[in-house]
Every structure is written in structure tokens, then in C-alpha cells.
Coordinates of C-alpha atoms and ligand atoms in Angstrom, one line a residue:
W310 CA 0.0 0.0 0.0
C311 CA 0.9 3.7 -0.4
E312 CA 1.7 5.8 2.7
E313 CA 2.6 9.5 2.7
I314 CA 5.0 9.9 5.7
A315 CA 5.6 13.6 5.1
P316 CA 4.6 16.1 2.4
G317 CA 6.1 14.7 -0.8
A318 CA 7.5 11.5 0.8
V319 CA 5.6 8.4 -0.3
V320 CA 6.3 4.8 0.8
L321 CA 5.1 2.2 -1.7
H322 CA 5.2 -0.9 0.6
G323 CA 6.3 -4.0 -1.2
F324 CA 6.2 -2.3 -4.6
V325 CA 9.0 -4.5 -6.0
R326 CA 8.7 -7.5 -3.6
D327 CA 8.1 -9.9 -6.4
H328 CA 11.0 -8.6 -8.6
G329 CA 14.0 -9.3 -6.3
P330 CA 15.8 -11.7 -8.6
E331 CA 15.7 -9.4 -11.7
L332 CA 16.6 -6.3 -9.6
L333 CA 19.6 -8.2 -8.1
A334 CA 20.7 -9.4 -11.5
A335 CA 20.7 -5.7 -12.6
V336 CA 22.7 -4.7 -9.5
N337 CA 25.2 -7.5 -10.1
A338 CA 25.6 -6.5 -13.7
V339 CA 26.5 -2.9 -12.7
V340 CA 28.8 -4.1 -9.9
A341 CA 30.7 -6.3 -12.3
Q342 CA 31.7 -3.1 -14.1
V343 CA 31.9 -0.7 -11.2
P344 CA 33.1 -2.8 -8.2
W345 CA 31.9 -1.9 -4.7
R346 CA 33.9 0.9 -3.1
H347 CA 34.0 2.6 0.2
L348 CA 34.3 6.4 -0.3
T349 CA 36.1 8.7 2.0
T350 CA 34.1 11.6 3.3
P351 CA 35.3 15.2 2.9
G352 CA 36.1 15.0 6.7
G353 CA 38.4 12.1 6.0
F354 CA 36.3 9.2 7.3
T355 CA 35.8 6.0 5.3
M356 CA 32.1 5.2 4.8
S357 CA 30.8 1.9 6.2
V358 CA 28.5 1.7 3.2
A359 CA 29.9 0.2 0.0
M360 CA 28.8 2.0 -3.2
S361 CA 28.5 1.3 -6.9
W362 CA 26.7 3.4 -9.6
C363 CA 25.6 3.8 -13.2
G364 CA 24.4 6.6 -15.3
N365 CA 26.2 9.4 -13.6
G366 CA 28.5 8.5 -10.8
W367 CA 30.4 10.0 -7.9
T368 CA 33.7 11.7 -8.3
S369 CA 35.4 13.0 -5.2
D370 CA 38.2 15.4 -5.3
S371 CA 39.5 18.3 -3.1
Q372 CA 36.3 20.2 -3.7
G373 CA 34.1 17.3 -2.4
Y374 CA 31.7 15.2 -4.3
R375 CA 30.4 15.8 -7.8
Y376 CA 28.4 13.8 -10.3
S377 CA 30.2 12.9 -13.5
A378 CA 29.3 10.9 -16.6
R379 CA 32.7 9.4 -16.8
D380 CA 35.1 7.5 -14.7
P381 CA 38.0 10.0 -14.1
G382 CA 40.4 7.1 -13.9
S383 CA 39.7 5.5 -17.2
G384 CA 37.9 8.3 -19.0
R385 CA 35.1 5.8 -19.9
R386 CA 31.4 6.4 -19.3
W387 CA 29.9 4.7 -16.3
P388 CA 27.5 1.9 -17.4
V389 CA 24.1 2.8 -18.6
I390 CA 21.2 2.4 -16.1
P391 CA 19.6 -1.0 -16.7
D392 CA 16.1 -0.8 -18.4
I393 CA 14.4 -2.5 -15.4
L394 CA 15.6 0.3 -13.1
M395 CA 14.5 3.0 -15.6
A396 CA 11.1 1.4 -15.8
L397 CA 10.8 1.0 -12.0
A398 CA 11.7 4.7 -11.4
D399 CA 9.0 5.9 -13.8
E400 CA 6.3 3.6 -12.4
A401 CA 7.1 4.4 -8.8
A402 CA 7.2 8.2 -9.5
Q403 CA 3.8 8.0 -11.3
R404 CA 2.3 5.9 -8.6
A405 CA 3.4 8.4 -6.0
G406 CA 1.9 11.3 -7.9
F407 CA 5.0 12.9 -9.5
G408 CA 4.3 12.1 -13.1
H409 CA 6.9 10.7 -15.5
F410 CA 10.5 10.4 -14.2
V411 CA 13.6 9.8 -16.3
P412 CA 16.6 9.5 -14.0
D413 CA 20.1 10.0 -15.2
A414 CA 22.0 8.7 -12.1
C415 CA 21.7 5.5 -10.1
L416 CA 23.6 5.0 -6.8
I417 CA 23.7 1.5 -5.3
N418 CA 24.5 1.2 -1.6
R419 CA 25.4 -2.0 0.1
Y420 CA 25.1 -2.2 3.9
D421 CA 26.7 -5.1 5.8
P422 CA 25.6 -5.6 9.4
G423 CA 26.8 -2.6 11.4
S424 CA 26.9 -0.3 8.4
K425 CA 25.0 3.0 8.7
L426 CA 24.5 6.3 6.9
S427 CA 24.7 9.3 9.1
L428 CA 22.1 12.1 8.8
H429 CA 22.7 14.1 5.6
Q430 CA 21.0 16.0 2.8
D431 CA 21.2 15.1 -0.9
K432 CA 21.9 18.4 -2.5
D433 CA 24.5 17.6 -5.2
E434 CA 21.9 17.2 -7.8
H435 CA 21.2 20.2 -10.1
D436 CA 17.4 19.9 -10.2
F437 CA 15.6 19.6 -6.9
S438 CA 12.2 19.6 -8.6
A439 CA 12.8 16.0 -9.6
P440 CA 12.0 13.3 -7.0
I441 CA 14.4 10.6 -5.9
V442 CA 13.2 7.0 -6.1
S443 CA 14.7 4.5 -3.6
V444 CA 14.4 0.8 -3.5
S445 CA 15.3 -1.4 -0.5
L446 CA 16.4 -5.0 -0.9
G447 CA 17.6 -7.7 1.5
L448 CA 18.0 -7.0 5.3
P449 CA 15.6 -4.5 6.8
A450 CA 16.7 -1.2 8.2
I451 CA 15.4 1.8 10.1
F452 CA 15.4 5.0 8.1
Q453 CA 15.7 8.3 9.9
F454 CA 13.8 11.1 8.4
G455 CA 14.1 14.7 9.7
G456 CA 13.4 18.2 8.5
L457 CA 15.3 20.9 6.7
Q458 CA 17.5 21.6 9.7
R459 CA 19.9 19.0 11.0
N460 CA 18.6 19.5 14.5
D461 CA 14.9 19.0 13.6
R462 CA 13.3 16.0 15.2
T463 CA 13.5 12.8 13.2
Q464 CA 10.9 10.0 12.6
R465 CA 12.1 6.4 12.3
I466 CA 10.6 4.4 9.4
P467 CA 11.3 0.7 9.0
L468 CA 12.1 -0.3 5.4
A469 CA 11.8 -3.9 4.3
H470 CA 12.8 -5.9 1.2
G471 CA 10.7 -4.7 -1.7
D472 CA 9.8 -1.3 -0.3
V473 CA 10.1 1.7 -2.6
V474 CA 10.1 5.3 -1.4
V475 CA 9.6 8.3 -3.5
W476 CA 11.0 11.6 -2.1
G477 CA 10.0 14.8 -3.8
G478 CA 8.5 18.2 -3.3
P479 CA 9.0 19.6 0.2
S480 CA 10.7 16.4 1.4
R481 CA 13.4 16.5 -1.2
L482 CA 16.0 18.4 0.9
C483 CA 15.1 16.9 4.3
F484 CA 17.9 15.4 6.4
H485 CA 17.9 11.6 6.4
G486 CA 20.0 8.6 7.3
I487 CA 20.1 4.8 8.0
M488 CA 20.6 3.4 11.5
P489 CA 23.2 0.6 11.8
V490 CA 21.9 -2.5 10.0
K491 CA 21.3 -5.4 12.3
E492 CA 22.9 -8.8 11.7
G493 CA 20.6 -11.2 9.8
F494 CA 20.2 -13.2 6.7
H495 CA 17.9 -12.7 3.7
S496 CA 17.1 -15.7 1.5
L497 CA 17.8 -13.8 -1.7
V498 CA 20.3 -11.2 -0.8
G499 CA 22.2 -12.8 2.1
S500 CA 23.7 -10.8 4.9
H501 CA 23.3 -7.4 3.2
R502 CA 20.9 -4.6 2.7
I503 CA 21.0 -3.1 -0.8
N504 CA 19.6 0.3 -1.6
I505 CA 19.2 1.6 -5.1
T506 CA 18.5 5.3 -5.6
L507 CA 17.4 6.7 -8.9
R508 CA 18.0 10.5 -9.4
K509 CA 18.1 13.3 -11.8
A510 CA 21.6 14.6 -11.2
R511 CA 22.1 17.0 -14.2
Ligands
LIG626 C1 15.0 11.7 1.5 N1 20.5 6.4 0.9 O1 22.2 7.3 -1.0 S1 17.4 5.9 0.6 C2 21.7 8.2 -0.2 O2 18.9 3.6 2.3 C3 20.8 7.7 0.9 O3 20.9 3.8 1.3 C4 19.7 5.8 2.0 O4 20.4 8.5 1.7 C5 19.8 4.3 1.8 O5 21.9 9.4 -0.3 C6 18.4 6.3 2.0 C7 16.2 7.0 0.8 C8 16.4 8.5 0.5 C9 17.3 8.9 -0.5 C10 17.4 10.2 -0.9 C11 16.6 11.2 -0.2 C12 15.7 9.4 1.2 C13 15.8 10.7 0.9 C14 16.7 12.5 -0.5 C15 15.9 13.4 0.2 C16 15.1 13.0 1.2
LIG627 FE1 20.7 10.5 1.0

């Protein structure tokens, strides 16, 4: 079912529950070309979350993070976003009331037990009028969702395998994070949580 947890933030519970195998195959195809990596934050910490991407990807340099169409190491374009993810992004955005959505960047996060994502805003995209579609696979997690100020109170939202959340409108710039993922085993994904976010970066 469809639940609006804040203005512009819509949880589509179980939206892709029956599509785990195809989605994982798409993830694995991207990861075969862009192996999991642990980025260093501008503050010098190594992230506990492992990342891969397609479409536009992250480049970090002395200025911080940027989206780029090419791997600065090889000069080659990042892999294209798999069709199944483009289709899912559009269907989820429409279901949530945002109309057609054509993302140009896809970040894939892998959480092992204990991995977390500290409270942050996503503001490196050029167009905040486009929503972000996020897909949760594997182990469950507790999502923290705050306001426009880091110190605003946060709500905790459990996210399970197959849940899709669409973040747009007034929620697009809200602070958010993921609490440390608990130890566990998912029959399809194993001891991981995978999160796919589809975005319009440029
Ligand atoms: C709310 N990922 O990659 S997805 C991220 O589960 C990120 O891996 C988390 O935050 C994860 O940046 C959360 C849900 C999400 C993504 C983007 C948002 C929620 C958001 C942007 C604005 C508001
Ligand atoms: Fe984020």
C-alpha cells in the first residue's frame, strides 16, 4: 500500500517485492563493471556503506563530491542504467503522484551488518524539482527522516525488502540517514541490505 509519511515522501510498501531476482541481477551487472567501493568523506572518514553506480557516478576530489558521466580514472562512461531500473523509477514516481520520471544517475549502496549512513541532505543534484526513487532489498533497516534543519526531530521508518520510497517536493531536501543495520540473513540477498536510488543529477 501507499503511505505518505511527510509532504512529498511516499512509501510504496512491497512495490517490488516480487521482482527481487531481476533487480539483483541488474545490480550485479553494474557491480561487475563498477566494483563496490568505500568512499572517503570530505572529513576524512571511510564510509561503512559500500557503493557502486551507473548513469552518472560520484567523483570525489579536493572540492568534495560531484556527479560525472565518466570514470575519471579510465575516461570511460559509467555503465548505462539498466532498463528494469529506468522502468521502475518511472512507475514508482507516477504511482506516488510525481508524473513521468527519467533519472540519469543511479547509486547503489550495500550495507553489511553494522553499516550505517549518518544524517545528511542530498543536494549535489542540479534539479531539486525531480524526485528521488529509492528501492530497499535484503535485510531490513530503520530509516531516519528529519526536517530541513539538521537538529529537527526525526521520525524512524522501518524499510523492508521490496519497499520503494519516492522523495519529492517539500521532502526532497530533508535530512535523512540509516541506523546501523542489524545482523541477519535474507534468503535472496544474504547478509546485506542493498539500496538503489534513482535520481536526476544533471
Ligand atoms: C530523503 N540512501 O544514497 S534511501 C543516499 O537507504 C541515501 O541507502 C539511503 O540516503 C539508503 O543518499 C536512504 C532514501 C532516500 C534517498 C534520498 C533522499 C531518502 C531521501 C533525499 C531526500 C530526502
Ligand atoms: Fe541520501
